[in-house]
Amino acid sequence: PVVELEWEGDEMWIPKIMKLSGLTTSTGEAIRLIKQGGVMINGKRYNDPDGKLVRGSYLFKVGKRRFLRIRAK
């Protein structure tokens, strides 16, 4: 599935992206998943809950079975 999000400026906080796209129900849940190593972005494991992404298209994998392509509008 593909989700298009309205980006706020040039960069956006990763837990907020995960919440707005529906991958998680809260930013707290997203932070917890990132810290536990359960989040991959474009095939690379992501461990920094304070990180941001620039505008673009990203493939998120959360856990074993949740995949989502996220694009910036």
Coordinates of C-alpha atoms in Angstrom, one line a residue:
P1 CA 0.0 0.0 0.0
V2 CA 1.0 3.6 -0.6
V3 CA 0.2 6.6 1.6
E4 CA 0.8 10.2 0.6
L5 CA 1.5 12.6 3.5
E6 CA 1.6 16.4 3.6
W7 CA 5.1 17.1 4.7
E8 CA 5.7 19.9 7.2
G9 CA 8.6 21.8 5.8
D10 CA 11.6 20.0 4.3
E11 CA 12.0 17.4 7.1
M12 CA 9.6 15.4 9.3
W13 CA 10.1 13.5 12.6
I14 CA 10.0 9.7 11.9
P15 CA 7.6 8.8 14.8
K16 CA 5.2 11.5 13.6
I17 CA 5.4 10.1 10.0
M18 CA 4.6 6.6 11.4
K19 CA 1.6 7.9 13.4
L20 CA 0.1 10.0 10.5
S21 CA 0.4 7.1 8.1
G22 CA -1.4 4.7 10.4
L23 CA 1.6 2.4 11.1
T24 CA 1.2 3.2 14.8
T25 CA -1.5 4.6 16.9
S26 CA 0.8 7.1 18.7
T27 CA 4.2 8.6 18.5
G28 CA 5.1 6.9 21.8
E29 CA 4.4 3.5 20.2
A30 CA 6.6 4.5 17.3
I31 CA 9.4 5.5 19.6
R32 CA 9.2 2.2 21.4
L33 CA 9.3 0.2 18.2
I34 CA 12.3 2.2 16.9
K35 CA 14.2 1.7 20.1
Q36 CA 13.5 -2.0 20.1
G37 CA 14.8 -2.3 16.5
G38 CA 11.4 -3.1 15.0
V39 CA 11.5 -0.5 12.2
M40 CA 13.3 -0.7 8.9
I41 CA 13.3 2.2 6.3
N42 CA 14.2 1.3 2.8
G43 CA 15.7 -2.0 4.0
K44 CA 17.9 -0.5 6.7
R45 CA 17.2 -1.0 10.4
Y46 CA 16.5 2.3 12.1
N47 CA 17.4 2.9 15.8
D48 CA 17.3 6.7 16.3
P49 CA 13.8 7.9 17.6
D50 CA 14.9 11.5 17.2
G51 CA 15.7 11.2 13.5
K52 CA 14.0 13.0 10.7
L53 CA 13.4 12.3 7.0
V54 CA 13.6 14.7 4.1
R55 CA 10.8 14.8 1.5
G56 CA 10.8 11.7 -0.7
S57 CA 9.5 8.2 -1.0
Y58 CA 10.2 5.6 1.7
L59 CA 9.4 1.9 2.3
F60 CA 8.7 1.3 6.0
K61 CA 8.7 -2.1 7.5
V62 CA 7.3 -2.3 11.1
G63 CA 7.6 -5.7 12.8
K64 CA 7.5 -8.8 10.6
R65 CA 4.5 -8.1 8.4
R66 CA 3.5 -4.4 8.2
F67 CA 4.9 -2.7 5.1
L68 CA 3.9 0.7 3.8
R69 CA 5.3 3.0 1.1
I70 CA 5.1 6.6 2.3
R71 CA 5.5 9.5 -0.1
A72 CA 5.7 13.3 0.5
K73 CA 3.1 15.5 -1.2

